[in-house]
Amino acid sequence: MLKFLFKLMVFVLVGAILGFYGQQVTANSKDNLLLPLSLFALPVIFSQDEKITSDLSSEFSSGSGRKLMEILSFFGDGGFHIFLLGSLYFHPDTYTRETARLAFKSWVRAGIYTGILKFSFGRARPDQDRKGFFGPGFKYDSFPSGHTSAAFSLATALGGRYREMKGFFYTVATLVGLSRVALRRHYPSDVLVGALIGYFAGKQILNESNSKRSDFTIFPTSRGLGVCLSIR
């Protein structure tokens, strides 16, 4: 009974956090559907976490399969992300540098939210001896997936700036999440919540950037015409 009540509390807390988080995003119709559908799917996935993780990890338990998952997981590593963002930031093109700045802000924001949840819930990883949630602490940090939230935050920010490559970015982010389950580092529900956090972090940063509007005003002066630039 206590175990059931604790799981129910986790669903309520995650739903409340993501619900509040999603409301901070200027969402289109697709975003309005994404959050409730994901929250509806969360308890279903949560109930099948152990089975999905076991089945998926067994599919990639061989040497070549596991190596592939390790390579995919690398694309969710913080070191790789810093290298990628640094390369973009020092690019001579102004648009690319601005993209790197926005992607970095998205990445940091997703990391902060993910870190708070990891500490608060204290869920053991699939490859650890204990199972379940153990409350605040640093020993257990499976929920949510940091690799996945980071990958989706970058995919959203980069995809918003380079729309023709959006499908590629989200495919890579999805494969990162898949690899974390296959390597028994996370449960599917960890990955789902991590993906939502990363997605909405990227959306927040892009919306904040787009909310800044520039207006030109042309007005007469004693020497001809003047131009006023206002940014809001």
PDB file of C-alpha atoms in Angstrom:
ATOM      1  CA  MET A   1       0.000   0.000   0.000  1.00  0.00           C
ATOM      2  CA  LEU A   2       2.776   2.418   0.911  1.00  0.00           C
ATOM      3  CA  LYS A   3       4.607   1.583  -2.309  1.00  0.00           C
ATOM      4  CA  PHE A   4       1.467   2.333  -4.339  1.00  0.00           C
ATOM      5  CA  LEU A   5       0.920   5.639  -2.518  1.00  0.00           C
ATOM      6  CA  PHE A   6       4.515   6.665  -3.124  1.00  0.00           C
ATOM      7  CA  LYS A   7       4.193   5.925  -6.852  1.00  0.00           C
ATOM      8  CA  LEU A   8       0.971   7.947  -6.925  1.00  0.00           C
ATOM      9  CA  MET A   9       2.773  10.833  -5.236  1.00  0.00           C
ATOM     10  CA  VAL A  10       5.530  10.645  -7.871  1.00  0.00           C
ATOM     11  CA  PHE A  11       2.960  10.870 -10.688  1.00  0.00           C
ATOM     12  CA  VAL A  12       1.227  13.827  -9.049  1.00  0.00           C
ATOM     13  CA  LEU A  13       4.457  15.703  -8.399  1.00  0.00           C
ATOM     14  CA  VAL A  14       5.873  15.091 -11.876  1.00  0.00           C
ATOM     15  CA  GLY A  15       2.556  16.055 -13.445  1.00  0.00           C
ATOM     16  CA  ALA A  16       2.403  19.257 -11.415  1.00  0.00           C
ATOM     17  CA  ILE A  17       5.996  20.205 -12.207  1.00  0.00           C
ATOM     18  CA  LEU A  18       5.717  19.508 -15.927  1.00  0.00           C
ATOM     19  CA  GLY A  19       2.274  21.096 -16.068  1.00  0.00           C
ATOM     20  CA  PHE A  20       3.608  24.313 -14.551  1.00  0.00           C
ATOM     21  CA  TYR A  21       6.717  24.091 -16.695  1.00  0.00           C
ATOM     22  CA  GLY A  22       4.714  23.619 -19.881  1.00  0.00           C
ATOM     23  CA  GLN A  23       2.525  26.608 -19.070  1.00  0.00           C
ATOM     24  CA  GLN A  24       5.599  28.835 -19.153  1.00  0.00           C
ATOM     25  CA  VAL A  25       6.043  28.000 -22.835  1.00  0.00           C
ATOM     26  CA  THR A  26       4.138  29.902 -25.494  1.00  0.00           C
ATOM     27  CA  ALA A  27       2.805  26.680 -26.950  1.00  0.00           C
ATOM     28  CA  ASN A  28       1.249  25.988 -30.306  1.00  0.00           C
ATOM     29  CA  SER A  29      -1.467  23.351 -30.813  1.00  0.00           C
ATOM     30  CA  LYS A  30       1.138  20.588 -31.100  1.00  0.00           C
ATOM     31  CA  ASP A  31       2.680  21.545 -27.760  1.00  0.00           C
ATOM     32  CA  ASN A  32      -0.752  21.690 -26.133  1.00  0.00           C
ATOM     33  CA  LEU A  33      -1.280  18.049 -27.079  1.00  0.00           C
ATOM     34  CA  LEU A  34       2.236  16.855 -26.278  1.00  0.00           C
ATOM     35  CA  LEU A  35       2.155  17.445 -22.531  1.00  0.00           C
ATOM     36  CA  PRO A  36      -1.187  15.780 -21.657  1.00  0.00           C
ATOM     37  CA  LEU A  37      -0.477  12.830 -23.949  1.00  0.00           C
ATOM     38  CA  SER A  38       2.941  12.339 -22.368  1.00  0.00           C
ATOM     39  CA  LEU A  39       1.550  12.577 -18.844  1.00  0.00           C
ATOM     40  CA  PHE A  40      -1.147  10.076 -19.781  1.00  0.00           C
ATOM     41  CA  ALA A  41       1.513   7.693 -21.097  1.00  0.00           C
ATOM     42  CA  LEU A  42       3.821   8.116 -18.085  1.00  0.00           C
ATOM     43  CA  PRO A  43       1.985   5.814 -15.623  1.00  0.00           C
ATOM     44  CA  VAL A  44       1.541   3.198 -18.354  1.00  0.00           C
ATOM     45  CA  ILE A  45       5.265   3.243 -19.147  1.00  0.00           C
ATOM     46  CA  PHE A  46       6.124   3.384 -15.457  1.00  0.00           C
ATOM     47  CA  SER A  47       4.209   0.177 -14.799  1.00  0.00           C
ATOM     48  CA  GLN A  48       6.200  -1.569 -17.560  1.00  0.00           C
ATOM     49  CA  ASP A  49       9.599  -0.048 -16.753  1.00  0.00           C
ATOM     50  CA  GLU A  50      11.264  -3.234 -15.558  1.00  0.00           C
ATOM     51  CA  LYS A  51       9.994  -5.378 -18.436  1.00  0.00           C
ATOM     52  CA  ILE A  52      10.848  -2.878 -21.191  1.00  0.00           C
ATOM     53  CA  THR A  53      14.298  -2.300 -19.751  1.00  0.00           C
ATOM     54  CA  SER A  54      14.985  -6.016 -19.446  1.00  0.00           C
ATOM     55  CA  ASP A  55      13.761  -6.795 -22.970  1.00  0.00           C
ATOM     56  CA  LEU A  56      15.622  -3.924 -24.597  1.00  0.00           C
ATOM     57  CA  SER A  57      18.890  -4.509 -22.760  1.00  0.00           C
ATOM     58  CA  SER A  58      18.848  -8.200 -23.690  1.00  0.00           C
ATOM     59  CA  GLU A  59      18.541  -7.234 -27.375  1.00  0.00           C
ATOM     60  CA  PHE A  60      21.799  -5.282 -27.164  1.00  0.00           C
ATOM     61  CA  SER A  61      23.730  -7.408 -24.701  1.00  0.00           C
ATOM     62  CA  SER A  62      26.160  -8.714 -27.338  1.00  0.00           C
ATOM     63  CA  GLY A  63      29.494  -7.059 -28.020  1.00  0.00           C
ATOM     64  CA  SER A  64      28.562  -5.258 -31.244  1.00  0.00           C
ATOM     65  CA  GLY A  65      25.082  -4.289 -30.057  1.00  0.00           C
ATOM     66  CA  ARG A  66      26.345  -2.928 -26.775  1.00  0.00           C
ATOM     67  CA  LYS A  67      29.122  -1.038 -28.525  1.00  0.00           C
ATOM     68  CA  LEU A  68      26.561   0.629 -30.779  1.00  0.00           C
ATOM     69  CA  MET A  69      24.526   1.712 -27.746  1.00  0.00           C
ATOM     70  CA  GLU A  70      27.656   3.102 -26.080  1.00  0.00           C
ATOM     71  CA  ILE A  71      28.408   5.159 -29.200  1.00  0.00           C
ATOM     72  CA  LEU A  72      24.850   6.522 -29.262  1.00  0.00           C
ATOM     73  CA  SER A  73      25.004   7.286 -25.553  1.00  0.00           C
ATOM     74  CA  PHE A  74      28.161   9.337 -26.161  1.00  0.00           C
ATOM     75  CA  PHE A  75      26.054  11.878 -28.079  1.00  0.00           C
ATOM     76  CA  GLY A  76      24.305  12.633 -24.791  1.00  0.00           C
ATOM     77  CA  ASP A  77      27.527  13.211 -22.836  1.00  0.00           C
ATOM     78  CA  GLY A  78      28.178  16.669 -21.448  1.00  0.00           C
ATOM     79  CA  GLY A  79      31.734  16.686 -22.773  1.00  0.00           C
ATOM     80  CA  PHE A  80      30.537  16.151 -26.327  1.00  0.00           C
ATOM     81  CA  HIS A  81      27.913  18.870 -25.940  1.00  0.00           C
ATOM     82  CA  ILE A  82      30.472  21.391 -24.697  1.00  0.00           C
ATOM     83  CA  PHE A  83      32.737  20.564 -27.644  1.00  0.00           C
ATOM     84  CA  LEU A  84      29.836  20.929 -30.088  1.00  0.00           C
ATOM     85  CA  LEU A  85      28.605  24.220 -28.645  1.00  0.00           C
ATOM     86  CA  GLY A  86      32.128  25.601 -28.435  1.00  0.00           C
ATOM     87  CA  SER A  87      32.733  24.777 -32.084  1.00  0.00           C
ATOM     88  CA  LEU A  88      29.526  26.577 -33.053  1.00  0.00           C
ATOM     89  CA  TYR A  89      30.236  29.566 -30.829  1.00  0.00           C
ATOM     90  CA  PHE A  90      33.614  30.238 -32.412  1.00  0.00           C
ATOM     91  CA  HIS A  91      32.214  29.950 -35.928  1.00  0.00           C
ATOM     92  CA  PRO A  92      32.684  33.168 -37.950  1.00  0.00           C
ATOM     93  CA  ASP A  93      28.983  33.315 -38.892  1.00  0.00           C
ATOM     94  CA  THR A  94      26.922  35.529 -36.556  1.00  0.00           C
ATOM     95  CA  TYR A  95      23.767  33.407 -36.853  1.00  0.00           C
ATOM     96  CA  THR A  96      25.707  30.268 -35.891  1.00  0.00           C
ATOM     97  CA  ARG A  97      27.220  31.979 -32.852  1.00  0.00           C
ATOM     98  CA  GLU A  98      23.791  33.140 -31.714  1.00  0.00           C
ATOM     99  CA  THR A  99      22.501  29.602 -32.193  1.00  0.00           C
ATOM    100  CA  ALA A 100      25.276  28.291 -29.952  1.00  0.00           C
ATOM    101  CA  ARG A 101      24.391  30.846 -27.284  1.00  0.00           C
ATOM    102  CA  LEU A 102      20.700  29.895 -27.297  1.00  0.00           C
ATOM    103  CA  ALA A 103      21.471  26.161 -27.348  1.00  0.00           C
ATOM    104  CA  PHE A 104      23.827  26.562 -24.388  1.00  0.00           C
ATOM    105  CA  LYS A 105      21.173  28.413 -22.378  1.00  0.00           C
ATOM    106  CA  SER A 106      18.689  25.657 -23.181  1.00  0.00           C
ATOM    107  CA  TRP A 107      21.212  22.996 -22.176  1.00  0.00           C
ATOM    108  CA  VAL A 108      21.975  24.692 -18.856  1.00  0.00           C
ATOM    109  CA  ARG A 109      18.309  25.246 -18.031  1.00  0.00           C
ATOM    110  CA  ALA A 110      17.431  21.623 -18.747  1.00  0.00           C
ATOM    111  CA  GLY A 111      20.386  20.524 -16.631  1.00  0.00           C
ATOM    112  CA  ILE A 112      19.236  22.591 -13.653  1.00  0.00           C
ATOM    113  CA  TYR A 113      15.685  21.251 -13.763  1.00  0.00           C
ATOM    114  CA  THR A 114      16.913  17.685 -14.253  1.00  0.00           C
ATOM    115  CA  GLY A 115      19.384  17.974 -11.385  1.00  0.00           C
ATOM    116  CA  ILE A 116      16.700  19.211  -8.996  1.00  0.00           C
ATOM    117  CA  LEU A 117      14.425  16.286  -9.862  1.00  0.00           C
ATOM    118  CA  LYS A 118      17.266  13.761  -9.615  1.00  0.00           C
ATOM    119  CA  PHE A 119      18.120  14.957  -6.114  1.00  0.00           C
ATOM    120  CA  SER A 120      14.484  15.167  -5.028  1.00  0.00           C
ATOM    121  CA  PHE A 121      13.271  11.726  -6.138  1.00  0.00           C
ATOM    122  CA  GLY A 122      16.423   9.648  -5.645  1.00  0.00           C
ATOM    123  CA  ARG A 123      15.506   6.777  -7.938  1.00  0.00           C
ATOM    124  CA  ALA A 124      17.893   3.834  -8.198  1.00  0.00           C
ATOM    125  CA  ARG A 125      19.212   2.955 -11.646  1.00  0.00           C
ATOM    126  CA  PRO A 126      18.342  -0.363 -13.307  1.00  0.00           C
ATOM    127  CA  ASP A 127      21.911  -1.618 -12.882  1.00  0.00           C
ATOM    128  CA  GLN A 128      21.948  -0.939  -9.138  1.00  0.00           C
ATOM    129  CA  ASP A 129      21.066  -3.507  -6.492  1.00  0.00           C
ATOM    130  CA  ARG A 130      18.178  -1.570  -4.992  1.00  0.00           C
ATOM    131  CA  LYS A 131      14.963  -0.711  -6.832  1.00  0.00           C
ATOM    132  CA  GLY A 132      12.619   2.205  -6.364  1.00  0.00           C
ATOM    133  CA  PHE A 133      12.662   5.782  -5.096  1.00  0.00           C
ATOM    134  CA  PHE A 134      14.558   6.722  -1.955  1.00  0.00           C
ATOM    135  CA  GLY A 135      13.871  10.416  -1.570  1.00  0.00           C
ATOM    136  CA  PRO A 136      16.303  13.355  -1.522  1.00  0.00           C
ATOM    137  CA  GLY A 137      19.975  12.517  -1.920  1.00  0.00           C
ATOM    138  CA  PHE A 138      22.823  12.101  -4.364  1.00  0.00           C
ATOM    139  CA  LYS A 139      23.329   8.328  -4.187  1.00  0.00           C
ATOM    140  CA  TYR A 140      20.450   7.454  -6.509  1.00  0.00           C
ATOM    141  CA  ASP A 141      19.900   9.649  -9.543  1.00  0.00           C
ATOM    142  CA  SER A 142      18.126   7.707 -12.280  1.00  0.00           C
ATOM    143  CA  PHE A 143      14.999   9.888 -12.555  1.00  0.00           C
ATOM    144  CA  PRO A 144      14.934  11.693 -14.939  1.00  0.00           C
ATOM    145  CA  SER A 145      17.594  10.962 -17.566  1.00  0.00           C
ATOM    146  CA  GLY A 146      20.178  13.742 -17.785  1.00  0.00           C
ATOM    147  CA  HIS A 147      21.603  12.505 -21.092  1.00  0.00           C
ATOM    148  CA  THR A 148      18.135  12.561 -22.624  1.00  0.00           C
ATOM    149  CA  SER A 149      17.114  15.963 -21.290  1.00  0.00           C
ATOM    150  CA  ALA A 150      20.390  17.460 -22.514  1.00  0.00           C
ATOM    151  CA  ALA A 151      20.058  15.849 -25.948  1.00  0.00           C
ATOM    152  CA  PHE A 152      16.459  17.033 -26.374  1.00  0.00           C
ATOM    153  CA  SER A 153      17.250  20.552 -25.174  1.00  0.00           C
ATOM    154  CA  LEU A 154      19.908  20.846 -27.875  1.00  0.00           C
ATOM    155  CA  ALA A 155      17.720  19.154 -30.487  1.00  0.00           C
ATOM    156  CA  THR A 156      14.920  21.635 -29.814  1.00  0.00           C
ATOM    157  CA  ALA A 157      17.144  24.701 -29.807  1.00  0.00           C
ATOM    158  CA  LEU A 158      19.159  23.659 -32.868  1.00  0.00           C
ATOM    159  CA  GLY A 159      16.056  22.407 -34.672  1.00  0.00           C
ATOM    160  CA  GLY A 160      14.330  25.712 -34.088  1.00  0.00           C
ATOM    161  CA  ARG A 161      17.225  27.553 -35.680  1.00  0.00           C
ATOM    162  CA  TYR A 162      17.914  25.065 -38.496  1.00  0.00           C
ATOM    163  CA  ARG A 163      14.442  23.777 -39.333  1.00  0.00           C
ATOM    164  CA  GLU A 164      15.582  21.725 -42.299  1.00  0.00           C
ATOM    165  CA  MET A 165      17.628  19.567 -39.889  1.00  0.00           C
ATOM    166  CA  LYS A 166      15.026  19.294 -37.125  1.00  0.00           C
ATOM    167  CA  GLY A 167      14.243  15.659 -37.941  1.00  0.00           C
ATOM    168  CA  PHE A 168      17.914  14.714 -37.728  1.00  0.00           C
ATOM    169  CA  PHE A 169      18.410  16.430 -34.354  1.00  0.00           C
ATOM    170  CA  TYR A 170      15.369  14.757 -32.803  1.00  0.00           C
ATOM    171  CA  THR A 171      16.360  11.381 -34.208  1.00  0.00           C
ATOM    172  CA  VAL A 172      19.760  11.617 -32.535  1.00  0.00           C
ATOM    173  CA  ALA A 173      18.164  12.719 -29.255  1.00  0.00           C
ATOM    174  CA  THR A 174      15.707   9.808 -29.383  1.00  0.00           C
ATOM    175  CA  LEU A 175      18.518   7.335 -30.020  1.00  0.00           C
ATOM    176  CA  VAL A 176      20.378   8.749 -27.027  1.00  0.00           C
ATOM    177  CA  GLY A 177      17.352   8.001 -24.848  1.00  0.00           C
ATOM    178  CA  LEU A 178      17.056   4.508 -26.328  1.00  0.00           C
ATOM    179  CA  SER A 179      20.709   3.804 -25.608  1.00  0.00           C
ATOM    180  CA  ARG A 180      20.346   4.782 -21.956  1.00  0.00           C
ATOM    181  CA  VAL A 181      17.642   2.150 -21.481  1.00  0.00           C
ATOM    182  CA  ALA A 182      19.525  -0.477 -23.489  1.00  0.00           C
ATOM    183  CA  LEU A 183      22.621   0.078 -21.332  1.00  0.00           C
ATOM    184  CA  ARG A 184      20.500  -0.274 -18.172  1.00  0.00           C
ATOM    185  CA  ARG A 185      21.396   3.207 -17.024  1.00  0.00           C
ATOM    186  CA  HIS A 186      17.780   4.407 -17.069  1.00  0.00           C
ATOM    187  CA  TYR A 187      14.200   3.227 -17.163  1.00  0.00           C
ATOM    188  CA  PRO A 188      11.887   4.268 -20.028  1.00  0.00           C
ATOM    189  CA  SER A 189       9.968   6.627 -17.714  1.00  0.00           C
ATOM    190  CA  ASP A 190      13.263   8.366 -16.845  1.00  0.00           C
ATOM    191  CA  VAL A 191      13.832   8.911 -20.541  1.00  0.00           C
ATOM    192  CA  LEU A 192      10.305  10.170 -21.228  1.00  0.00           C
ATOM    193  CA  VAL A 193      10.420  12.802 -18.492  1.00  0.00           C
ATOM    194  CA  GLY A 194      13.972  13.778 -19.481  1.00  0.00           C
ATOM    195  CA  ALA A 195      12.833  14.278 -23.083  1.00  0.00           C
ATOM    196  CA  LEU A 196       9.936  16.495 -21.955  1.00  0.00           C
ATOM    197  CA  ILE A 197      12.210  18.620 -19.787  1.00  0.00           C
ATOM    198  CA  GLY A 198      14.725  19.081 -22.602  1.00  0.00           C
ATOM    199  CA  TYR A 199      12.019  19.869 -25.138  1.00  0.00           C
ATOM    200  CA  PHE A 200      10.319  22.511 -23.026  1.00  0.00           C
ATOM    201  CA  ALA A 201      13.654  24.036 -21.968  1.00  0.00           C
ATOM    202  CA  GLY A 202      14.540  24.523 -25.619  1.00  0.00           C
ATOM    203  CA  LYS A 203      11.091  25.950 -26.366  1.00  0.00           C
ATOM    204  CA  GLN A 204      11.369  28.392 -23.481  1.00  0.00           C
ATOM    205  CA  ILE A 205      14.709  29.731 -24.653  1.00  0.00           C
ATOM    206  CA  LEU A 206      13.555  30.067 -28.264  1.00  0.00           C
ATOM    207  CA  ASN A 207      10.357  31.841 -27.213  1.00  0.00           C
ATOM    208  CA  GLU A 208      12.277  34.224 -24.991  1.00  0.00           C
ATOM    209  CA  SER A 209      14.584  35.003 -27.897  1.00  0.00           C
ATOM    210  CA  ASN A 210      11.718  35.483 -30.357  1.00  0.00           C
ATOM    211  CA  SER A 211       9.844  37.759 -27.958  1.00  0.00           C
ATOM    212  CA  LYS A 212      12.472  40.417 -28.538  1.00  0.00           C
ATOM    213  CA  ARG A 213      11.174  42.542 -31.390  1.00  0.00           C
ATOM    214  CA  SER A 214      12.950  45.313 -33.237  1.00  0.00           C
ATOM    215  CA  ASP A 215      11.051  48.292 -34.660  1.00  0.00           C
ATOM    216  CA  PHE A 216      12.380  50.995 -36.926  1.00  0.00           C
ATOM    217  CA  THR A 217      10.825  54.462 -36.751  1.00  0.00           C
ATOM    218  CA  ILE A 218      11.648  57.071 -39.381  1.00  0.00           C
ATOM    219  CA  PHE A 219      11.007  60.683 -38.376  1.00  0.00           C
ATOM    220  CA  PRO A 220      11.813  64.116 -39.831  1.00  0.00           C
ATOM    221  CA  THR A 221      14.561  66.294 -38.371  1.00  0.00           C
ATOM    222  CA  SER A 222      15.946  69.707 -39.179  1.00  0.00           C
ATOM    223  CA  ARG A 223      18.697  67.982 -41.184  1.00  0.00           C
ATOM    224  CA  GLY A 224      16.548  65.444 -42.996  1.00  0.00           C
ATOM    225  CA  LEU A 225      15.296  62.086 -41.754  1.00  0.00           C
ATOM    226  CA  GLY A 226      16.190  60.279 -38.541  1.00  0.00           C
ATOM    227  CA  VAL A 227      15.884  56.598 -37.673  1.00  0.00           C
ATOM    228  CA  CYS A 228      15.057  55.220 -34.235  1.00  0.00           C
ATOM    229  CA  LEU A 229      15.585  51.522 -33.405  1.00  0.00           C
ATOM    230  CA  SER A 230      13.616  50.153 -30.481  1.00  0.00           C
ATOM    231  CA  ILE A 231      14.012  46.626 -29.088  1.00  0.00           C
ATOM    232  CA  ARG A 232      11.447  45.104 -26.729  1.00  0.00           C
TER     233      ARG A 232
END
